[in-house]
XYZ file of N, CA and C in Angstrom:
345
model
N -14.650 5.180 -28.722
C -14.928 5.652 -27.384
C -15.527 7.035 -27.450
N -16.378 7.255 -26.399
C -17.031 8.580 -26.316
C -15.844 9.622 -25.957
N -15.974 10.802 -26.456
C -14.911 11.826 -26.225
C -14.535 12.011 -24.748
N -15.496 12.048 -23.845
C -15.158 12.207 -22.382
C -14.333 11.063 -21.900
N -14.801 9.820 -22.257
C -14.084 8.583 -21.778
C -12.649 8.592 -22.408
N -12.540 8.924 -23.676
C -11.261 8.852 -24.341
C -10.306 9.887 -23.674
N -10.845 11.050 -23.324
C -9.941 12.097 -22.716
C -9.432 11.618 -21.304
N -10.227 10.858 -20.619
C -9.775 10.355 -19.352
C -8.714 9.192 -19.520
N -8.869 8.400 -20.520
C -7.941 7.306 -20.878
C -6.560 7.908 -21.246
N -6.525 9.087 -21.783
C -5.185 9.607 -22.186
C -4.660 10.633 -21.230
N -5.274 10.618 -20.002
C -4.744 11.472 -18.936
C -5.287 12.917 -18.993
N -6.453 12.964 -19.588
C -6.975 14.410 -19.752
C -8.142 14.704 -18.757
N -8.188 13.904 -17.644
C -9.169 14.234 -16.651
C -8.974 15.489 -15.979
N -9.979 16.150 -15.591
C -9.889 17.562 -15.011
C -9.051 17.541 -13.786
N -9.090 16.423 -12.986
C -8.249 16.516 -11.760
C -6.720 16.499 -12.092
N -6.336 15.842 -13.275
C -4.945 15.874 -13.677
C -4.529 17.271 -14.218
N -5.433 17.998 -14.900
C -5.242 19.287 -15.292
C -5.004 20.182 -14.110
N -5.832 20.093 -13.095
C -5.749 20.944 -11.931
C -4.445 20.697 -11.146
N -4.076 19.498 -11.052
C -2.872 19.081 -10.387
C -1.592 19.720 -11.087
N -1.609 19.580 -12.439
C -0.444 20.235 -13.141
C -0.493 21.712 -12.970
N -1.602 22.381 -13.073
C -1.660 23.873 -12.931
C -1.199 24.248 -11.539
N -1.566 23.465 -10.523
C -1.121 23.747 -9.137
C 0.390 23.616 -9.069
N 1.016 22.543 -9.652
C 2.406 22.434 -9.694
C 3.112 23.498 -10.400
N 2.559 23.883 -11.601
C 3.154 25.011 -12.292
C 3.158 26.379 -11.588
N 2.033 26.640 -10.887
C 1.915 27.805 -10.035
C 2.932 27.742 -8.938
N 3.052 26.696 -8.233
C 3.978 26.517 -7.153
C 5.445 26.716 -7.604
N 5.813 26.205 -8.818
C 7.102 26.445 -9.304
C 7.443 27.882 -9.562
N 6.424 28.685 -9.756
C 6.598 30.159 -9.929
C 6.375 30.934 -8.674
N 6.195 30.167 -7.608
C 5.980 30.907 -6.315
C 4.565 31.508 -6.142
N 3.602 30.937 -6.958
C 2.249 31.560 -6.922
C 1.387 30.478 -6.061
N 0.332 31.061 -5.502
C -0.564 30.248 -4.738
C -2.052 30.758 -5.153
N -2.639 30.379 -6.324
C -3.968 30.808 -6.604
C -5.016 30.387 -5.523
N -5.931 31.254 -5.261
C -6.929 30.960 -4.234
C -7.581 29.591 -4.392
N -7.853 29.199 -5.699
C -8.539 27.882 -5.984
C -7.867 26.770 -5.246
N -6.568 26.728 -5.229
C -5.842 25.647 -4.637
C -5.708 25.739 -3.193
N -6.234 26.780 -2.567
C -6.244 26.913 -1.087
C -7.683 26.689 -0.539
N -8.655 26.379 -1.388
C -10.048 26.274 -1.078
C -10.380 24.914 -0.498
N -11.437 24.852 0.337
C -11.852 23.571 0.906
C -12.324 22.704 -0.184
N -12.963 23.244 -1.199
C -13.448 22.292 -2.326
C -12.301 21.597 -2.998
N -11.206 22.412 -3.188
C -10.034 21.747 -3.913
C -9.369 20.743 -2.999
N -9.351 21.011 -1.622
C -8.764 20.030 -0.755
C -9.559 18.738 -0.733
N -10.869 18.865 -0.815
C -11.680 17.649 -0.812
C -11.516 16.911 -2.152
N -11.512 17.695 -3.230
C -11.321 17.043 -4.557
C -9.952 16.338 -4.628
N -8.931 16.903 -4.066
C -7.622 16.370 -4.112
C -7.395 15.120 -3.345
N -8.191 14.813 -2.299
C -8.036 13.649 -1.497
C -8.905 12.477 -2.078
N -8.222 11.824 -3.021
C -8.841 10.715 -3.691
C -8.645 9.490 -2.796
N -9.769 8.881 -2.417
C -9.719 7.777 -1.439
C -9.642 6.398 -2.277
N -10.291 6.342 -3.327
C -10.249 5.135 -4.245
C -9.911 5.608 -5.626
N -8.784 5.112 -6.110
C -8.357 5.358 -7.451
C -8.306 4.085 -8.205
N -8.958 4.059 -9.446
C -9.016 2.824 -10.113
C -8.381 3.050 -11.513
N -7.950 1.895 -12.087
C -7.422 1.825 -13.465
C -7.806 0.528 -14.017
N -8.266 0.500 -15.167
C -8.533 -0.731 -15.992
C -7.217 -1.250 -16.679
N -7.039 -2.489 -16.585
C -5.803 -3.143 -17.262
C -6.403 -4.003 -18.359
N -7.079 -3.457 -19.365
C -7.927 -4.342 -20.215
C -7.177 -4.714 -21.526
N -5.850 -4.465 -21.633
C -5.169 -5.003 -22.867
C -4.881 -6.494 -22.765
N -5.075 -7.217 -23.757
C -4.825 -8.672 -23.822
C -3.277 -8.851 -23.651
N -2.565 -7.824 -23.889
C -1.027 -7.911 -23.798
C -0.566 -7.894 -22.308
N -1.503 -7.499 -21.417
C -1.109 -7.380 -20.083
C -1.611 -8.632 -19.211
N -0.702 -9.238 -18.452
C -1.096 -10.223 -17.577
C -1.199 -9.618 -16.157
N -0.594 -8.592 -15.873
C -0.668 -7.836 -14.654
C -0.226 -6.505 -14.789
N -0.406 -5.628 -13.855
C -0.056 -4.258 -13.884
C -0.585 -3.508 -12.667
N -0.315 -2.313 -12.600
C -0.890 -1.531 -11.453
C -0.250 -0.165 -11.276
N -0.650 0.468 -10.204
C -0.120 1.731 -9.852
C -0.335 1.903 -8.321
N 0.330 2.863 -7.805
C 0.325 3.021 -6.395
C -0.771 4.082 -5.874
N -1.081 4.023 -4.623
C -2.048 4.989 -4.120
C -1.414 6.367 -4.103
N -2.319 7.403 -4.153
C -1.936 8.799 -4.177
C -1.425 9.386 -2.798
N -1.936 8.760 -1.773
C -1.539 9.269 -0.416
C -1.947 8.164 0.598
N -1.549 8.263 1.832
C -1.684 7.256 2.824
C -3.110 6.738 3.037
N -4.137 7.549 2.783
C -5.550 7.067 2.904
C -6.154 6.468 1.706
N -5.381 6.343 0.637
C -5.898 5.992 -0.701
C -5.802 4.509 -0.886
N -6.863 3.880 -1.539
C -6.773 2.543 -2.044
C -6.559 2.701 -3.650
N -5.577 2.002 -4.166
C -5.349 1.920 -5.630
C -5.892 0.641 -6.128
N -6.827 0.655 -7.041
C -7.414 -0.598 -7.458
C -7.211 -0.693 -8.947
N -6.428 -1.743 -9.387
C -6.294 -2.090 -10.767
C -7.169 -3.323 -11.092
N -7.895 -3.232 -12.203
C -8.763 -4.341 -12.472
C -8.799 -4.658 -13.982
N -9.197 -5.914 -14.314
C -9.331 -6.346 -15.673
C -10.629 -7.181 -15.754
N -11.381 -6.930 -16.824
C -12.613 -7.600 -17.081
C -12.458 -8.305 -18.418
N -12.491 -9.657 -18.459
C -12.418 -10.460 -19.684
C -13.585 -11.282 -19.830
N -13.755 -11.969 -20.993
C -14.849 -12.868 -21.176
C -14.954 -13.958 -20.249
N -13.798 -14.439 -19.786
C -13.786 -15.599 -18.877
C -13.610 -15.223 -17.417
N -13.824 -13.968 -17.062
C -13.789 -13.582 -15.683
C -13.151 -12.226 -15.497
N -12.923 -11.985 -14.315
C -12.250 -10.655 -13.962
C -11.264 -10.832 -12.835
N -10.402 -9.811 -12.627
C -9.438 -9.949 -11.598
C -8.982 -8.550 -11.294
N -8.167 -8.475 -10.288
C -7.663 -7.148 -9.895
C -6.612 -7.210 -8.795
N -6.154 -6.079 -8.417
C -5.218 -5.963 -7.299
C -5.530 -4.649 -6.567
N -5.237 -4.624 -5.261
C -5.430 -3.544 -4.378
C -4.111 -3.143 -3.769
N -3.786 -1.894 -3.869
C -2.539 -1.478 -3.149
C -2.889 -0.269 -2.209
N -2.220 -0.216 -1.116
C -2.423 0.821 -0.170
C -1.161 0.951 0.685
N -1.086 2.002 1.394
C 0.125 2.098 2.278
C -0.111 1.495 3.623
N -1.156 2.011 4.314
C -1.409 1.512 5.753
C -2.842 1.047 5.976
N -3.627 1.046 4.982
C -5.014 0.653 5.176
C -5.247 -0.789 4.957
N -6.467 -1.313 5.287
C -6.735 -2.766 5.332
C -7.053 -3.216 3.974
N -6.151 -3.453 3.088
C -6.366 -3.890 1.770
C -7.022 -5.308 1.709
N -6.750 -6.130 2.654
C -7.442 -7.474 2.710
C -8.886 -7.326 2.894
N -9.262 -6.490 3.894
C -10.661 -6.185 4.212
C -11.379 -5.617 3.019
N -10.693 -4.664 2.387
C -11.273 -3.914 1.179
C -11.482 -5.020 0.081
N -10.512 -5.959 -0.198
C -10.643 -6.996 -1.140
C -11.829 -7.945 -0.796
N -11.895 -8.236 0.486
C -13.029 -9.122 0.891
C -14.333 -8.459 0.532
N -14.508 -7.153 0.818
C -15.718 -6.436 0.517
C -15.901 -6.413 -0.951
N -14.933 -6.164 -1.770
C -15.105 -6.210 -3.223
C -15.538 -7.561 -3.762
N -14.993 -8.588 -3.219
C -15.377 -10.037 -3.683
C -16.824 -10.256 -3.237
N -17.188 -9.875 -2.075
C -18.554 -10.079 -1.588
C -19.583 -9.231 -2.565
N -19.260 -8.053 -2.852
C -20.060 -7.255 -3.778
C -20.067 -7.840 -5.140
N -19.055 -8.362 -5.642
C -19.003 -8.936 -6.994
C -19.839 -10.271 -7.001
N -19.781 -11.009 -5.923
C -20.606 -12.203 -5.837
C -22.075 -11.870 -5.774
N -22.421 -10.804 -5.067
C -23.827 -10.377 -4.980
C -24.344 -9.879 -6.266
N -23.475 -9.133 -7.071
C -23.858 -8.665 -8.398
C -24.047 -9.858 -9.306
N -23.158 -10.888 -9.218
C -23.277 -12.132 -10.042
C -24.664 -12.825 -9.718
N -24.988 -12.883 -8.447
C -26.171 -13.550 -8.014
C -27.408 -12.833 -8.563
N -27.402 -11.471 -8.459
C -28.498 -10.671 -8.935
C -28.626 -10.737 -10.418
N -27.587 -10.860 -11.199
C -27.608 -10.873 -12.627
C -27.737 -12.206 -13.172
N -27.592 -13.239 -12.392
C -27.597 -14.663 -12.867
C -28.979 -15.060 -13.374
N -28.941 -15.583 -14.566
C -30.133 -16.121 -15.197
C -29.993 -17.560 -15.508
N -30.944 -18.423 -14.986
C -30.760 -19.900 -15.252
C -31.154 -20.086 -16.739
N -30.408 -21.028 -17.350
C -30.686 -21.331 -18.765
C -31.687 -22.381 -18.828
């Protein structure tokens, strides 16, 4: 794996580092200006969070959304197809799933080559 991709797989994404730094500062009663900025507020509101479940040892798995507006999408891609699950608190997960299925079918049709 490329170094950047590997670092994300092991939880070393910059958003995770910032989240931990914010928690550590809060435990010490500190509020660094970075964590009060509009840029950080926007970065912190993850609307779609994805995770691949690519191990052959996993039949299912998943994780929950970060906040009420978030969709958590767990997916797997295998030689014989793909699958996934969508979790959310109060959003339209069925509508989101319908849109994902339509997009995947459209990609399949675009990439399809007759033999």
